[in-house]
Amino acid sequence: MSSTQTLQLCLHCGTPSSGEYCCNACKILAADWGPVPVLGKDQNPYAYLDQPEFRDLYQHSKNSSEECYVIFAEGLHCTSCVHLLEKLPSYMPEVQSARVNFSQSSVVVHLKPGASLAQVAHVVEELGYRPSFVSPQEDISGKFQSENRTIIKRIAVAGFCAGNTMLFVIPVYAGLTGTWAHIFNFLSFLLFLPILFYSAVPFYKGAWTAIKYQTVNVDLPITLAMLSGFTLSTFNLLHGEGHIYYDSTASFMFFILSARFLLKRVQQNYLAPLKIRSFFKDQKFLKKNLSAWEAVPANSLHQDDILKITRGQTIPAEAELLSSFANVDMSLFNGESLPRTFSHGMKLFAGTQVLDRDIEVKLLGTFSESRLGKLLKELDEGALVKSPFIALTDRLAQQLIMVVFTLAIGFFIFYAFIDMQEAFNRSLALVVLACPCALAFGSPLTYGLALKKAQKKGILLKDASSLEKILQLKHVFFDKTGTLTEGQLKLAYSEPAVIPADLQKIILSLEAPSYHPVAFAIRSAWNHPQDLYPIVAEEILGRGVRGTWLGSFYEIRHLSDTVHESELAIEVIKDGLSQCRLYFSDALRPEAQKLIETLQHKDIQCHLLSGDKKSRVFDVSEKCGIPADQVSAELFPEDKKDYVEKFKNTCMIGDGANDSLSLKAADVGIAVKGSVDLSLHSADIYFTRGGLTPFLDLLKLSKQTQNVLIRNLSISLIYNLVGGVLALMGFINPMMAAILMPISSALIILSSLWGFR
């Protein structure tokens, strides 16, 4: 490339390109064939979808600019299908975007408000797929079962017909002639008809779509091969001379259908997105119905329902605590192993677990509206985002199929002058064997397994591209509180050493509605009485709480004495007089020093950014081994963001609240604790397991994923190259190609499973 030539983004896939498109496949797929004609209500079988009750039933989210729906596209089986369906906006301008989830055979479409769902369904059907809208509460596995049953029926019919056809052709191959040979061939013809009119229907749809929208897919040559074999065999049967190919063509179709079903089952089992909703699967909750308690399933709960949450049960939605107090396991949200004590009227979160007593709560909404529900939605949507490596393999797959088709056509034209039948067989064997299914399938499978392994280790990734970015890191920035330190304050000591019980109760009453770490530390340190004083407390952010009780004015405020700047302390004041002082400590995480050493050994520079006082920040950096010139204290969130933006290949590790700006600014943002909803908007990765150990697991998993990706890509390319050469040399016929084709996919599956064992 000359110095004056500049790169631009491909208009189809968005990758750097010297022209408008990075390859011929993108140019074909990006061609604008115009919108699909709109059907009237009388002609459109999906017209009922435009009724308000159906729109509300299937709508996943709505805002002022778009509506979101999920469509199960039966018949989706390869990357060509993905590219075609993601071009929905070209065929229907009311569709703002369409993203295909290959593993779920589904399409997430964002529509302009009021766009016709009936027309969307019609367009999807026109593209060759059977559409079925999925409601937010619906389990898509039911759709899988229906589609799988249909595929199994087609395979069973093809297998039955192919097996029995072989029984009739064996005598003919053995030398049978005359009337009986003609009868057996005619019976083979009859046995092939169910394959022709039932089992092969999906290939017809794919071939017609390729012709209609001028795209390239493997269904077209398979259909041509089957119809050619059937037509030639029927012609020879009617004329009583020539070869009959019903047996080989039937067996060819049986193996092709079986191979596709294998890939379909693997993608369903290993590429399905994370389902945290399974926390509530088959759970029953006690709902207050007048004066009695009624057991109801989780999907029957609504806002304002009053529930009794039993010990060990998970709270199904955001809820207000009606009981006097509750000890709750918050580890899913903040990674802390120790429980937190909540007081009457405080908000409890979906996904947290009640530990030691039954409590009563009032639901503030549904699961989908909760923080955990939003987390699930973010993760599901993130599963649709293609990483750069997946985009690369998609392009390679498209380029490979173009090369294979061109080579097959060229070879057929050349070799037809020598032997027409052999030219056809070798060209078909090349197309079938060198099908890039395994190439395009390997990367999503690898990332699917990586995401599942990450989840088991307490690592939630919004999308798989973070695994690639982790390997390119040069700078890692740490927040202090809650990241390098435990982030859970503990009452270290007090002055005086013993606090009177009545004063303890007043302090607990003042701190009852507070979510500040100091409030949780106090509730954890002291026995929580059943009945607190009815003090109307006012919390002033950054200063403390205050309220009046029995005519006296109480304040709890932070100490600013420099003597105690290495510790966090509060002072309790009654009518201007100090009553006591409480001192809290935040211990360094035991694995922090090991992590810093590991990163530095990998030539990754570690930085400490904190808004805390310099004495506390430098004390932590010294214990961890972070150089003083890479430490900054007393920073505002904007300062952290500006600091991170000075570097490239960066990772910020902090909580989702105070560090939201710097988490977004970094190439990879990791939230280790804090507000889950803020973390999801700011960070790429969220640790549900406490401590920094998950980061070491993440480094190892990223390297592991890279190794599996490279191995799978190598296997696919070498297999296609060797198989293609053997096919053109005549060592592999179409039947053998149909048998060998799924072997490449099987190798990719075994390689991926072994890589994440």
mmCIF file of N, CA, C and O in Angstrom, residues 362-444:
data_model
loop_
_atom_site.group_PDB
_atom_site.id
_atom_site.type_symbol
_atom_site.label_atom_id
_atom_site.label_comp_id
_atom_site.label_asym_id
_atom_site.label_seq_id
_atom_site.Cartn_x
_atom_site.Cartn_y
_atom_site.Cartn_z
ATOM 1 N N LYS A 362 -42.404 -6.731 50.177
ATOM 2 C CA LYS A 362 -43.370 -6.237 49.199
ATOM 3 C C LYS A 362 -42.613 -5.972 47.898
ATOM 4 O O LYS A 362 -41.652 -5.212 47.868
ATOM 5 N N LEU A 363 -43.045 -6.627 46.816
ATOM 6 C CA LEU A 363 -42.348 -6.503 45.547
ATOM 7 C C LEU A 363 -42.506 -5.098 44.970
ATOM 8 O O LEU A 363 -43.603 -4.537 44.954
ATOM 9 N N LEU A 364 -41.412 -4.557 44.483
ATOM 10 C CA LEU A 364 -41.414 -3.213 43.893
ATOM 11 C C LEU A 364 -41.470 -3.262 42.371
ATOM 12 O O LEU A 364 -41.494 -2.216 41.716
ATOM 13 N N GLY A 365 -41.484 -4.451 41.805
ATOM 14 C CA GLY A 365 -41.538 -4.599 40.357
ATOM 15 C C GLY A 365 -41.407 -6.060 39.989
ATOM 16 O O GLY A 365 -41.551 -6.951 40.831
ATOM 17 N N THR A 366 -41.121 -6.342 38.727
ATOM 18 C CA THR A 366 -40.954 -7.709 38.252
ATOM 19 C C THR A 366 -39.465 -8.031 38.124
ATOM 20 O O THR A 366 -38.608 -7.154 38.238
ATOM 21 N N PHE A 367 -39.179 -9.288 37.854
ATOM 22 C CA PHE A 367 -37.783 -9.710 37.722
ATOM 23 C C PHE A 367 -37.092 -8.988 36.570
ATOM 24 O O PHE A 367 -35.943 -8.568 36.679
ATOM 25 N N SER A 368 -37.791 -8.841 35.437
ATOM 26 C CA SER A 368 -37.171 -8.211 34.272
ATOM 27 C C SER A 368 -36.796 -6.761 34.531
ATOM 28 O O SER A 368 -35.926 -6.212 33.858
ATOM 29 N N GLU A 369 -37.455 -6.116 35.503
ATOM 30 C CA GLU A 369 -37.156 -4.724 35.834
ATOM 31 C C GLU A 369 -36.058 -4.599 36.891
ATOM 32 O O GLU A 369 -35.621 -3.489 37.202
ATOM 33 N N SER A 370 -35.644 -5.710 37.454
ATOM 34 C CA SER A 370 -34.664 -5.690 38.541
ATOM 35 C C SER A 370 -33.248 -5.535 38.006
ATOM 36 O O SER A 370 -32.994 -5.636 36.805
ATOM 37 N N ARG A 371 -32.308 -5.309 38.907
ATOM 38 C CA ARG A 371 -30.905 -5.213 38.512
ATOM 39 C C ARG A 371 -30.425 -6.522 37.894
ATOM 40 O O ARG A 371 -29.704 -6.519 36.895
ATOM 41 N N LEU A 372 -30.818 -7.632 38.489
ATOM 42 C CA LEU A 372 -30.414 -8.930 37.965
ATOM 43 C C LEU A 372 -31.041 -9.175 36.601
ATOM 44 O O LEU A 372 -30.406 -9.735 35.704
ATOM 45 N N GLY A 373 -32.301 -8.757 36.433
ATOM 46 C CA GLY A 373 -32.958 -8.896 35.139
ATOM 47 C C GLY A 373 -32.243 -8.097 34.061
ATOM 48 O O GLY A 373 -32.086 -8.550 32.922
ATOM 49 N N LYS A 374 -31.803 -6.888 34.417
ATOM 50 C CA LYS A 374 -31.059 -6.066 33.466
ATOM 51 C C LYS A 374 -29.701 -6.701 33.158
ATOM 52 O O LYS A 374 -29.214 -6.635 32.023
ATOM 53 N N LEU A 375 -29.091 -7.300 34.182
ATOM 54 C CA LEU A 375 -27.826 -8.002 33.978
ATOM 55 C C LEU A 375 -28.002 -9.119 32.961
ATOM 56 O O LEU A 375 -27.219 -9.276 32.022
ATOM 57 N N LEU A 376 -29.072 -9.912 33.115
ATOM 58 C CA LEU A 376 -29.355 -11.008 32.195
ATOM 59 C C LEU A 376 -29.556 -10.482 30.783
ATOM 60 O O LEU A 376 -29.032 -11.041 29.816
ATOM 61 N N LYS A 377 -30.303 -9.411 30.655
ATOM 62 C CA LYS A 377 -30.568 -8.832 29.340
ATOM 63 C C LYS A 377 -29.284 -8.333 28.692
ATOM 64 O O LYS A 377 -29.045 -8.550 27.499
ATOM 65 N N GLU A 378 -28.426 -7.683 29.481
ATOM 66 C CA GLU A 378 -27.158 -7.194 28.955
ATOM 67 C C GLU A 378 -26.294 -8.347 28.453
ATOM 68 O O GLU A 378 -25.675 -8.274 27.395
ATOM 69 N N LEU A 379 -26.258 -9.425 29.226
ATOM 70 C CA LEU A 379 -25.427 -10.564 28.849
ATOM 71 C C LEU A 379 -25.961 -11.250 27.610
ATOM 72 O O LEU A 379 -25.210 -11.676 26.734
ATOM 73 N N ASP A 380 -27.291 -11.413 27.514
ATOM 74 C CA ASP A 380 -27.894 -12.039 26.350
ATOM 75 C C ASP A 380 -27.636 -11.223 25.095
ATOM 76 O O ASP A 380 -27.334 -11.754 24.029
ATOM 77 N N GLU A 381 -27.771 -9.893 25.217
ATOM 78 C CA GLU A 381 -27.537 -9.042 24.060
ATOM 79 C C GLU A 381 -26.058 -9.014 23.702
ATOM 80 O O GLU A 381 -25.694 -8.972 22.529
ATOM 81 N N GLY A 382 -25.206 -9.064 24.727
ATOM 82 C CA GLY A 382 -23.768 -9.076 24.467
ATOM 83 C C GLY A 382 -23.328 -10.339 23.749
ATOM 84 O O GLY A 382 -22.339 -10.324 23.015
ATOM 85 N N ALA A 383 -24.079 -11.437 23.942
ATOM 86 C CA ALA A 383 -23.735 -12.686 23.259
ATOM 87 C C ALA A 383 -23.892 -12.551 21.751
ATOM 88 O O ALA A 383 -23.336 -13.345 20.993
ATOM 89 N N LEU A 384 -24.667 -11.545 21.288
ATOM 90 C CA LEU A 384 -24.876 -11.356 19.867
ATOM 91 C C LEU A 384 -23.766 -10.542 19.215
ATOM 92 O O LEU A 384 -23.677 -10.480 17.998
ATOM 93 N N VAL A 385 -22.939 -9.883 20.014
ATOM 94 C CA VAL A 385 -21.906 -9.016 19.470
ATOM 95 C C VAL A 385 -20.754 -9.865 18.933
ATOM 96 O O VAL A 385 -20.221 -10.726 19.633
ATOM 97 N N LYS A 386 -20.380 -9.636 17.700
ATOM 98 C CA LYS A 386 -19.299 -10.404 17.099
ATOM 99 C C LYS A 386 -17.960 -9.813 17.501
ATOM 100 O O LYS A 386 -17.743 -8.615 17.375
ATOM 101 N N SER A 387 -17.081 -10.684 17.965
ATOM 102 C CA SER A 387 -15.737 -10.239 18.288
ATOM 103 C C SER A 387 -14.953 -10.089 16.979
ATOM 104 O O SER A 387 -15.358 -10.616 15.938
ATOM 105 N N PRO A 388 -13.824 -9.377 17.011
ATOM 106 C CA PRO A 388 -13.011 -9.245 15.791
ATOM 107 C C PRO A 388 -12.602 -10.585 15.199
ATOM 108 O O PRO A 388 -12.558 -10.730 13.982
ATOM 109 N N PHE A 389 -12.317 -11.590 16.049
ATOM 110 C CA PHE A 389 -11.894 -12.888 15.523
ATOM 111 C C PHE A 389 -13.056 -13.592 14.832
ATOM 112 O O PHE A 389 -12.879 -14.225 13.796
ATOM 113 N N ILE A 390 -14.267 -13.492 15.407
ATOM 114 C CA ILE A 390 -15.428 -14.101 14.766
ATOM 115 C C ILE A 390 -15.707 -13.406 13.442
ATOM 116 O O ILE A 390 -16.040 -14.052 12.436
ATOM 117 N N ALA A 391 -15.576 -12.073 13.414
ATOM 118 C CA ALA A 391 -15.765 -11.342 12.159
ATOM 119 C C ALA A 391 -14.737 -11.796 11.121
ATOM 120 O O ALA A 391 -15.051 -11.933 9.930
ATOM 121 N N LEU A 392 -13.505 -12.063 11.582
ATOM 122 C CA LEU A 392 -12.461 -12.534 10.675
ATOM 123 C C LEU A 392 -12.822 -13.900 10.100
ATOM 124 O O LEU A 392 -12.724 -14.111 8.876
ATOM 125 N N THR A 393 -13.235 -14.844 10.953
ATOM 126 C CA THR A 393 -13.575 -16.172 10.457
ATOM 127 C C THR A 393 -14.818 -16.141 9.574
ATOM 128 O O THR A 393 -14.940 -16.921 8.632
ATOM 129 N N ASP A 394 -15.756 -15.230 9.854
ATOM 130 C CA ASP A 394 -16.915 -15.064 8.977
ATOM 131 C C ASP A 394 -16.466 -14.646 7.579
ATOM 132 O O ASP A 394 -16.952 -15.160 6.566
ATOM 133 N N ARG A 395 -15.541 -13.679 7.528
ATOM 134 C CA ARG A 395 -15.054 -13.234 6.224
ATOM 135 C C ARG A 395 -14.296 -14.350 5.512
ATOM 136 O O ARG A 395 -14.440 -14.546 4.301
ATOM 137 N N LEU A 396 -13.481 -15.095 6.279
ATOM 138 C CA LEU A 396 -12.754 -16.213 5.683
ATOM 139 C C LEU A 396 -13.718 -17.266 5.141
ATOM 140 O O LEU A 396 -13.494 -17.833 4.064
ATOM 141 N N ALA A 397 -14.800 -17.523 5.903
ATOM 142 C CA ALA A 397 -15.783 -18.510 5.459
ATOM 143 C C ALA A 397 -16.454 -18.063 4.167
ATOM 144 O O ALA A 397 -16.649 -18.858 3.236
ATOM 145 N N GLN A 398 -16.835 -16.774 4.106
ATOM 146 C CA GLN A 398 -17.450 -16.261 2.888
ATOM 147 C C GLN A 398 -16.474 -16.305 1.715
ATOM 148 O O GLN A 398 -16.840 -16.684 0.594
ATOM 149 N N GLN A 399 -15.217 -15.934 1.970
ATOM 150 C CA GLN A 399 -14.223 -15.967 0.903
ATOM 151 C C GLN A 399 -13.939 -17.401 0.464
ATOM 152 O O GLN A 399 -13.754 -17.675 -0.725
ATOM 153 N N LEU A 400 -13.908 -18.326 1.441
ATOM 154 C CA LEU A 400 -13.639 -19.723 1.126
ATOM 155 C C LEU A 400 -14.728 -20.306 0.241
ATOM 156 O O LEU A 400 -14.434 -21.005 -0.739
ATOM 157 N N ILE A 401 -15.985 -20.019 0.564
ATOM 158 C CA ILE A 401 -17.070 -20.580 -0.229
ATOM 159 C C ILE A 401 -17.066 -20.001 -1.646
ATOM 160 O O ILE A 401 -17.383 -20.693 -2.624
ATOM 161 N N MET A 402 -16.670 -18.725 -1.773
ATOM 162 C CA MET A 402 -16.550 -18.127 -3.105
ATOM 163 C C MET A 402 -15.430 -18.802 -3.893
ATOM 164 O O MET A 402 -15.583 -19.125 -5.083
ATOM 165 N N VAL A 403 -14.290 -19.044 -3.230
ATOM 166 C CA VAL A 403 -13.158 -19.705 -3.886
ATOM 167 C C VAL A 403 -13.535 -21.124 -4.293
ATOM 168 O O VAL A 403 -13.241 -21.571 -5.416
ATOM 169 N N VAL A 404 -14.197 -21.846 -3.383
ATOM 170 C CA VAL A 404 -14.586 -23.230 -3.659
ATOM 171 C C VAL A 404 -15.550 -23.298 -4.837
ATOM 172 O O VAL A 404 -15.398 -24.140 -5.739
ATOM 173 N N PHE A 405 -16.541 -22.415 -4.864
ATOM 174 C CA PHE A 405 -17.502 -22.411 -5.974
ATOM 175 C C PHE A 405 -16.802 -22.078 -7.292
ATOM 176 O O PHE A 405 -17.062 -22.712 -8.324
ATOM 177 N N THR A 406 -15.943 -21.082 -7.256
ATOM 178 C CA THR A 406 -15.233 -20.701 -8.478
ATOM 179 C C THR A 406 -14.364 -21.842 -8.977
ATOM 180 O O THR A 406 -14.329 -22.158 -10.183
ATOM 181 N N LEU A 407 -13.655 -22.477 -8.025
ATOM 182 C CA LEU A 407 -12.785 -23.595 -8.384
ATOM 183 C C LEU A 407 -13.599 -24.769 -8.914
ATOM 184 O O LEU A 407 -13.210 -25.421 -9.902
ATOM 185 N N ALA A 408 -14.745 -25.057 -8.280
ATOM 186 C CA ALA A 408 -15.584 -26.177 -8.717
ATOM 187 C C ALA A 408 -16.130 -25.937 -10.120
ATOM 188 O O ALA A 408 -16.136 -26.856 -10.969
ATOM 189 N N ILE A 409 -16.589 -24.718 -10.385
ATOM 190 C CA ILE A 409 -17.130 -24.407 -11.714
ATOM 191 C C ILE A 409 -16.028 -24.479 -12.767
ATOM 192 O O ILE A 409 -16.200 -25.051 -13.857
ATOM 193 N N GLY A 410 -14.855 -23.895 -12.435
ATOM 194 C CA GLY A 410 -13.740 -23.937 -13.374
ATOM 195 C C GLY A 410 -13.292 -25.359 -13.672
ATOM 196 O O GLY A 410 -13.028 -25.720 -14.828
ATOM 197 N N PHE A 411 -13.205 -26.192 -12.621
ATOM 198 C CA PHE A 411 -12.788 -27.585 -12.818
ATOM 199 C C PHE A 411 -13.814 -28.341 -13.660
ATOM 200 O O PHE A 411 -13.441 -29.141 -14.528
ATOM 201 N N PHE A 412 -15.109 -28.089 -13.393
ATOM 202 C CA PHE A 412 -16.157 -28.786 -14.149
ATOM 203 C C PHE A 412 -16.067 -28.443 -15.640
ATOM 204 O O PHE A 412 -16.152 -29.326 -16.499
ATOM 205 N N ILE A 413 -15.890 -27.165 -15.944
ATOM 206 C CA ILE A 413 -15.802 -26.755 -17.347
ATOM 207 C C ILE A 413 -14.585 -27.387 -18.017
ATOM 208 O O ILE A 413 -14.653 -27.878 -19.157
ATOM 209 N N PHE A 414 -13.470 -27.405 -17.276
ATOM 210 C CA PHE A 414 -12.245 -27.969 -17.841
ATOM 211 C C PHE A 414 -12.341 -29.487 -18.022
ATOM 212 O O PHE A 414 -12.038 -30.028 -19.093
ATOM 213 N N TYR A 415 -12.806 -30.185 -16.974
ATOM 214 C CA TYR A 415 -12.773 -31.657 -16.997
ATOM 215 C C TYR A 415 -13.940 -32.264 -17.755
ATOM 216 O O TYR A 415 -13.935 -33.451 -18.068
ATOM 217 N N ALA A 416 -14.965 -31.427 -18.037
ATOM 218 C CA ALA A 416 -16.128 -31.954 -18.763
ATOM 219 C C ALA A 416 -15.746 -32.445 -20.149
ATOM 220 O O ALA A 416 -16.392 -33.353 -20.700
ATOM 221 N N PHE A 417 -14.714 -31.868 -20.737
ATOM 222 C CA PHE A 417 -14.270 -32.313 -22.059
ATOM 223 C C PHE A 417 -13.621 -33.690 -21.987
ATOM 224 O O PHE A 417 -13.502 -34.381 -23.003
ATOM 225 N N ILE A 418 -13.197 -34.083 -20.798
ATOM 226 C CA ILE A 418 -12.569 -35.395 -20.621
ATOM 227 C C ILE A 418 -13.608 -36.431 -20.213
ATOM 228 O O ILE A 418 -13.723 -37.503 -20.819
ATOM 229 N N ASP A 419 -14.369 -36.122 -19.151
ATOM 230 C CA ASP A 419 -15.402 -37.051 -18.645
ATOM 231 C C ASP A 419 -16.456 -36.213 -17.919
ATOM 232 O O ASP A 419 -16.218 -35.740 -16.803
ATOM 233 N N MET A 420 -17.617 -36.045 -18.545
ATOM 234 C CA MET A 420 -18.677 -35.200 -17.981
ATOM 235 C C MET A 420 -19.123 -35.693 -16.607
ATOM 236 O O MET A 420 -19.255 -34.906 -15.666
ATOM 237 N N GLN A 421 -19.365 -37.004 -16.473
ATOM 238 C CA GLN A 421 -19.846 -37.554 -15.213
ATOM 239 C C GLN A 421 -18.810 -37.386 -14.102
ATOM 240 O O GLN A 421 -19.126 -36.990 -12.977
ATOM 241 N N GLU A 422 -17.569 -37.662 -14.430
ATOM 242 C CA GLU A 422 -16.510 -37.546 -13.427
ATOM 243 C C GLU A 422 -16.284 -36.078 -13.040
ATOM 244 O O GLU A 422 -16.019 -35.766 -11.876
ATOM 245 N N ALA A 423 -16.414 -35.187 -14.005
ATOM 246 C CA ALA A 423 -16.277 -33.757 -13.715
ATOM 247 C C ALA A 423 -17.346 -33.300 -12.734
ATOM 248 O O ALA A 423 -17.076 -32.541 -11.798
ATOM 249 N N PHE A 424 -18.559 -33.787 -12.946
ATOM 250 C CA PHE A 424 -19.662 -33.424 -12.051
ATOM 251 C C PHE A 424 -19.432 -33.983 -10.649
ATOM 252 O O PHE A 424 -19.597 -33.289 -9.641
ATOM 253 N N ASN A 425 -19.036 -35.263 -10.560
ATOM 254 C CA ASN A 425 -18.826 -35.905 -9.257
ATOM 255 C C ASN A 425 -17.714 -35.224 -8.459
ATOM 256 O O ASN A 425 -17.856 -34.964 -7.258
ATOM 257 N N ARG A 426 -16.602 -34.921 -9.120
ATOM 258 C CA ARG A 426 -15.472 -34.314 -8.404
ATOM 259 C C ARG A 426 -15.797 -32.880 -7.957
ATOM 260 O O ARG A 426 -15.428 -32.470 -6.852
ATOM 261 N N SER A 427 -16.481 -32.140 -8.824
ATOM 262 C CA SER A 427 -16.847 -30.769 -8.466
ATOM 263 C C SER A 427 -17.809 -30.755 -7.296
ATOM 264 O O SER A 427 -17.683 -29.943 -6.366
ATOM 265 N N LEU A 428 -18.791 -31.678 -7.329
ATOM 266 C CA LEU A 428 -19.753 -31.754 -6.227
ATOM 267 C C LEU A 428 -19.066 -32.180 -4.934
ATOM 268 O O LEU A 428 -19.338 -31.641 -3.852
ATOM 269 N N ALA A 429 -18.155 -33.150 -5.017
ATOM 270 C CA ALA A 429 -17.422 -33.606 -3.826
ATOM 271 C C ALA A 429 -16.616 -32.456 -3.227
ATOM 272 O O ALA A 429 -16.549 -32.301 -1.999
ATOM 273 N N LEU A 430 -16.035 -31.624 -4.088
ATOM 274 C CA LEU A 430 -15.273 -30.468 -3.600
ATOM 275 C C LEU A 430 -16.181 -29.506 -2.838
ATOM 276 O O LEU A 430 -15.841 -29.056 -1.737
ATOM 277 N N VAL A 431 -17.342 -29.180 -3.423
ATOM 278 C CA VAL A 431 -18.252 -28.223 -2.790
ATOM 279 C C VAL A 431 -18.746 -28.747 -1.450
ATOM 280 O O VAL A 431 -18.810 -28.008 -0.458
ATOM 281 N N VAL A 432 -19.082 -30.031 -1.382
ATOM 282 C CA VAL A 432 -19.622 -30.611 -0.148
ATOM 283 C C VAL A 432 -18.533 -30.710 0.921
ATOM 284 O O VAL A 432 -18.729 -30.305 2.075
ATOM 285 N N LEU A 433 -17.380 -31.208 0.546
ATOM 286 C CA LEU A 433 -16.329 -31.456 1.539
ATOM 287 C C LEU A 433 -15.710 -30.156 2.038
ATOM 288 O O LEU A 433 -15.395 -30.027 3.229
ATOM 289 N N ALA A 434 -15.545 -29.192 1.151
ATOM 290 C CA ALA A 434 -14.894 -27.934 1.529
ATOM 291 C C ALA A 434 -15.893 -26.891 2.004
ATOM 292 O O ALA A 434 -15.568 -25.707 2.048
ATOM 293 N N CYS A 435 -17.090 -27.306 2.373
ATOM 294 C CA CYS A 435 -18.079 -26.389 2.941
ATOM 295 C C CYS A 435 -17.494 -25.746 4.200
ATOM 296 O O CYS A 435 -16.965 -26.447 5.069
ATOM 297 N N PRO A 436 -17.539 -24.415 4.323
ATOM 298 C CA PRO A 436 -16.855 -23.735 5.433
ATOM 299 C C PRO A 436 -17.639 -23.737 6.742
ATOM 300 O O PRO A 436 -17.406 -22.872 7.582
ATOM 301 N N CYS A 437 -18.565 -24.678 6.898
ATOM 302 C CA CYS A 437 -19.376 -24.692 8.126
ATOM 303 C C CYS A 437 -18.502 -24.776 9.375
ATOM 304 O O CYS A 437 -18.704 -24.049 10.346
ATOM 305 N N ALA A 438 -17.529 -25.699 9.348
ATOM 306 C CA ALA A 438 -16.674 -25.880 10.530
ATOM 307 C C ALA A 438 -15.845 -24.639 10.802
ATOM 308 O O ALA A 438 -15.615 -24.267 11.953
ATOM 309 N N LEU A 439 -15.392 -23.964 9.728
ATOM 310 C CA LEU A 439 -14.601 -22.751 9.887
ATOM 311 C C LEU A 439 -15.408 -21.662 10.580
ATOM 312 O O LEU A 439 -14.944 -21.021 11.529
ATOM 313 N N ALA A 440 -16.637 -21.448 10.110
ATOM 314 C CA ALA A 440 -17.480 -20.411 10.702
ATOM 315 C C ALA A 440 -18.019 -20.824 12.063
ATOM 316 O O ALA A 440 -18.325 -19.978 12.897
ATOM 317 N N PHE A 441 -18.112 -22.127 12.291
ATOM 318 C CA PHE A 441 -18.702 -22.656 13.514
ATOM 319 C C PHE A 441 -17.698 -22.674 14.667
ATOM 320 O O PHE A 441 -18.074 -22.544 15.837
ATOM 321 N N GLY A 442 -16.405 -22.809 14.330
ATOM 322 C CA GLY A 442 -15.397 -23.011 15.366
ATOM 323 C C GLY A 442 -15.245 -21.845 16.326
ATOM 324 O O GLY A 442 -15.147 -22.036 17.544
ATOM 325 N N SER A 443 -15.231 -20.609 15.813
ATOM 326 C CA SER A 443 -15.023 -19.448 16.680
ATOM 327 C C SER A 443 -16.185 -19.203 17.629
ATOM 328 O O SER A 443 -15.971 -19.013 18.835
ATOM 329 N N PRO A 444 -17.458 -19.200 17.146
ATOM 330 C CA PRO A 444 -18.571 -19.054 18.103
ATOM 331 C C PRO A 444 -18.596 -20.156 19.158
ATOM 332 O O PRO A 444 -18.912 -19.903 20.317
#
